[in-house]
Amino acid sequence: KQEVTQIPAALSVPEGENLVLNCSFTDSAIYNLQWFRQDPGKGLTSLLLIQSSQREQTSGRLNASLDKSSGRSTLYIAASQPGDSATYLCAVMGSGTYKYIFGTGTRLKVLA
Amino acid sequence: EPEVTQTPSHQVTQMGQEVILRCVPISNHLYFYWYRQILGQKVEFLVSFYNNEISEKSEIFDDQFSVERPDGSNFTLKIRSTKLEDSAMYFCASSGTNSAGGEGYTFGSGTRLTVV
């Protein structure tokens, strides 16, 4: 049974810092992995999608990497801003299924 | 950019009542999903729907729940005889113009259901 863990659970950083959020999963037979952002009481906004055959994806200040064999993905946020404050969720889609298994998220606060 | 639309944004219902949560997926998507998030907990899969039938469901999705695509645009989740523990944020998602998950999901903004 796939389990997804995110570390750290919470993170508080000063504005301008580069930071790394971690996601690990127990079953490496995945189809893809998607990173989402969730603002308090709001929906899920897709940030980056990485297919199982890819090693990384980039969008603006965000870069996500995938190491399927070790069951890990990282989300790198460059030059963090207060507007980046949110919960970041990692979700893994296993092979042979089209459902996502979500991690518990990393709650990020960027201080001005 | 295409969106998944969910209504209502908030719903308060009495325990034992039936509720219907509504979703309008992205128009050319073929696969539809419901997830829920109890306050402070993980986002959990409920059900996936393709070609007018359920393709996969979780243990949570018992006989109390049903889904329907009553026309070409809406996708609904019905909860019969609601319980206090059904209080959660319910998310609809859609994916797939050609394949189910290869393009990832687009989620709606959610319906917060409160059972009192």
Coordinates of C-alpha atoms in Angstrom, one line a residue:
Chain A
K1 CA 0.0 0.0 0.0
Q2 CA 1.5 3.3 -1.1
E3 CA 2.3 5.8 1.7
V4 CA 3.4 9.3 1.1
T5 CA 5.3 11.3 3.7
Q6 CA 6.3 15.0 3.6
I7 CA 9.0 16.6 5.7
P8 CA 9.1 19.0 7.3
A9 CA 5.5 19.4 8.5
A10 CA 6.0 23.1 8.9
L11 CA 8.6 25.6 7.9
S12 CA 9.1 29.3 8.6
V13 CA 11.7 31.2 6.7
P14 CA 12.7 34.9 6.0
E15 CA 11.8 36.3 2.7
G16 CA 14.4 35.7 0.0
E17 CA 15.6 32.3 1.2
N18 CA 15.8 29.3 -1.1
L19 CA 14.1 26.3 0.3
V20 CA 13.5 22.6 -0.3
L21 CA 10.4 20.6 0.6
N22 CA 10.7 16.8 0.7
C23 CA 8.3 14.1 -0.3
S24 CA 8.9 10.4 0.1
F25 CA 6.8 7.4 -1.1
T26 CA 7.1 3.7 -0.3
D27 CA 6.2 2.1 -3.7
S28 CA 8.4 3.2 -6.5
A29 CA 6.0 1.9 -9.2
I30 CA 4.4 5.2 -9.9
Y31 CA 2.8 6.7 -13.0
N32 CA 3.4 10.4 -12.0
L33 CA 3.8 12.8 -9.1
Q34 CA 2.1 16.1 -8.8
W35 CA 2.9 19.0 -6.4
F36 CA 0.0 21.2 -5.3
R37 CA -0.4 24.3 -3.3
Q38 CA -3.3 24.8 -0.9
D39 CA -4.2 28.1 0.7
P40 CA -6.1 28.0 4.0
G41 CA -9.7 26.8 3.5
K42 CA -9.2 26.8 -0.3
G43 CA -8.8 24.3 -3.1
L44 CA -5.7 22.6 -4.6
T45 CA -3.7 24.4 -7.2
S46 CA -1.4 22.3 -9.4
L47 CA 2.2 23.5 -9.4
L48 CA 4.2 20.9 -11.2
L49 CA 3.5 17.4 -12.7
I50 CA 6.4 15.0 -13.1
Q51 CA 6.0 11.8 -15.2
S52 CA 7.7 8.6 -14.0
S53 CA 10.1 8.9 -16.9
Q54 CA 11.2 12.4 -16.0
R55 CA 13.8 13.6 -13.5
E56 CA 12.6 17.2 -13.0
Q57 CA 10.2 19.9 -14.0
T58 CA 10.5 23.7 -13.7
S59 CA 8.1 26.5 -13.6
G60 CA 9.3 29.9 -12.7
R61 CA 10.9 29.9 -9.3
L62 CA 9.8 26.3 -8.7
N63 CA 11.7 23.2 -9.5
A64 CA 10.6 19.7 -8.7
S65 CA 12.8 16.6 -9.0
L66 CA 12.0 12.9 -8.9
D67 CA 14.1 10.0 -7.9
K68 CA 11.8 7.1 -8.4
S69 CA 14.2 4.4 -7.4
S70 CA 14.7 5.9 -4.0
G71 CA 11.1 7.0 -3.6
R72 CA 11.8 10.7 -3.3
S73 CA 10.8 14.0 -4.8
T74 CA 11.8 17.5 -3.8
L75 CA 10.2 20.8 -4.5
Y76 CA 12.7 23.7 -4.6
I77 CA 11.5 27.2 -4.2
A78 CA 13.9 29.9 -5.1
A79 CA 13.9 33.4 -3.6
S80 CA 10.9 32.8 -1.4
Q81 CA 8.3 35.5 -1.1
P82 CA 5.5 36.1 1.5
G83 CA 3.0 35.2 -1.2
D84 CA 4.5 31.7 -1.2
S85 CA 3.0 31.1 2.2
A86 CA 0.7 28.1 1.9
T87 CA 0.6 24.4 2.4
Y88 CA 2.4 22.3 -0.2
L89 CA 1.1 18.9 -1.0
C90 CA 2.8 16.0 -2.8
A91 CA 0.5 13.5 -4.5
V92 CA 1.6 10.2 -6.1
M93 CA -0.3 8.3 -8.7
G94 CA 0.6 4.6 -8.8
S95 CA 0.9 2.4 -11.9
G96 CA -2.4 0.7 -12.8
T97 CA -4.5 3.2 -10.9
Y98 CA -5.6 6.8 -11.6
K99 CA -6.0 7.9 -8.1
Y100 CA -3.6 10.1 -6.2
I101 CA -2.3 9.3 -2.7
F102 CA -1.5 12.5 -0.9
G103 CA 1.0 13.4 1.7
T104 CA 0.2 15.3 4.8
G105 CA 1.7 18.5 3.4
T106 CA 4.3 21.0 4.5
R107 CA 2.9 24.3 5.9
L108 CA 5.2 27.1 4.7
K109 CA 5.3 30.6 6.1
V110 CA 7.6 33.2 4.5
L111 CA 8.2 36.2 6.7
A112 CA 8.5 39.7 5.2
Chain B
E1 CA -7.3 28.7 -18.2
P2 CA -10.1 26.0 -17.9
E3 CA -11.5 25.5 -14.4
V4 CA -13.4 22.9 -12.5
T5 CA -16.3 24.6 -10.8
Q6 CA -17.9 23.4 -7.6
T7 CA -21.2 24.5 -6.0
P8 CA -22.0 25.3 -3.4
S9 CA -18.9 26.6 -1.7
H10 CA -20.4 26.0 1.7
Q11 CA -23.2 23.7 2.8
V12 CA -24.6 23.2 6.3
T13 CA -27.0 20.3 6.7
Q14 CA -28.7 18.5 9.5
M15 CA -27.6 15.0 10.5
G16 CA -29.6 12.4 8.6
Q17 CA -30.3 14.7 5.6
E18 CA -29.3 14.0 2.1
V19 CA -26.9 16.4 0.3
I20 CA -25.8 16.7 -3.3
L21 CA -22.5 18.3 -4.2
R22 CA -22.2 19.6 -7.7
C23 CA -19.2 19.9 -10.0
V24 CA -18.7 21.0 -13.6
P25 CA -15.5 19.4 -14.8
I26 CA -13.4 20.7 -17.7
S27 CA -15.4 20.2 -20.8
N28 CA -13.1 17.9 -22.8
H29 CA -12.0 15.8 -19.8
L30 CA -13.0 12.2 -19.6
Y31 CA -12.2 11.2 -16.1
F32 CA -13.8 12.6 -12.9
Y33 CA -13.0 12.2 -9.3
W34 CA -14.2 13.1 -5.8
Y35 CA -11.8 13.5 -2.9
R36 CA -12.4 14.8 0.6
Q37 CA -10.3 16.4 3.3
I38 CA -11.4 16.3 6.9
L39 CA -10.0 19.3 8.8
G40 CA -6.4 18.8 9.7
Q41 CA -6.1 15.5 7.8
K42 CA -4.8 14.3 4.5
V43 CA -6.7 14.6 1.2
E44 CA -8.4 11.2 0.6
F45 CA -9.6 9.6 -2.6
L46 CA -13.3 8.7 -2.7
V47 CA -14.1 7.6 -6.2
S48 CA -13.2 7.8 -9.9
F49 CA -15.7 7.8 -12.7
Y50 CA -15.2 7.2 -16.4
N51 CA -17.6 6.4 -19.3
N52 CA -20.6 6.7 -17.0
E53 CA -19.5 4.3 -14.4
I54 CA -17.4 4.0 -11.3
S55 CA -13.9 2.9 -12.2
E56 CA -12.4 2.8 -8.7
K57 CA -13.6 3.6 -5.2
S58 CA -12.1 3.6 -1.8
E59 CA -13.3 2.0 1.4
I60 CA -14.8 5.3 2.5
F61 CA -17.1 5.3 -0.5
D62 CA -19.8 3.0 0.9
D63 CA -23.5 2.7 0.2
Q64 CA -24.1 6.1 1.7
F65 CA -22.4 7.7 -1.3
S66 CA -23.3 7.8 -5.0
V67 CA -22.1 9.6 -8.0
E68 CA -23.8 10.6 -11.2
R69 CA -23.2 12.4 -14.4
P70 CA -26.8 13.4 -15.1
D71 CA -26.0 15.4 -18.3
G72 CA -23.0 16.3 -20.4
S73 CA -21.6 18.8 -18.0
N74 CA -22.4 18.1 -14.4
F75 CA -20.8 15.5 -12.1
T76 CA -22.5 15.1 -8.7
L77 CA -21.7 13.4 -5.4
K78 CA -24.8 12.4 -3.3
I79 CA -24.4 11.6 0.4
R80 CA -27.5 10.0 1.8
S81 CA -28.3 10.3 5.5
T82 CA -25.3 12.5 6.5
K83 CA -23.4 11.8 9.7
L84 CA -21.3 14.2 11.8
E85 CA -18.1 12.5 10.5
D86 CA -19.0 13.4 6.9
S87 CA -18.1 17.0 7.7
A88 CA -15.2 17.8 5.4
M89 CA -14.0 19.7 2.4
Y90 CA -15.1 17.8 -0.7
F91 CA -13.0 18.3 -3.9
C92 CA -14.0 17.4 -7.4
A93 CA -11.3 16.9 -10.0
S94 CA -11.1 16.0 -13.7
S95 CA -8.4 14.8 -16.0
G96 CA -7.6 13.2 -19.3
T97 CA -8.3 14.1 -22.8
N98 CA -6.6 10.9 -23.9
S99 CA -5.5 9.1 -20.9
A100 CA -6.7 9.1 -17.3
G101 CA -3.8 10.5 -15.3
G102 CA -1.0 11.3 -17.7
E103 CA -1.8 15.0 -17.7
G104 CA -2.4 15.2 -13.9
Y105 CA -5.6 16.5 -12.3
T106 CA -7.3 19.8 -12.2
F107 CA -9.1 20.3 -8.9
G108 CA -12.1 22.5 -8.1
S109 CA -12.0 24.9 -5.2
G110 CA -14.1 22.6 -3.0
T111 CA -17.3 22.4 -1.1
R112 CA -17.1 22.7 2.7
L113 CA -19.8 20.5 4.1
T114 CA -20.7 20.9 7.8
V115 CA -23.1 18.4 9.3
V116 CA -24.8 19.6 12.5

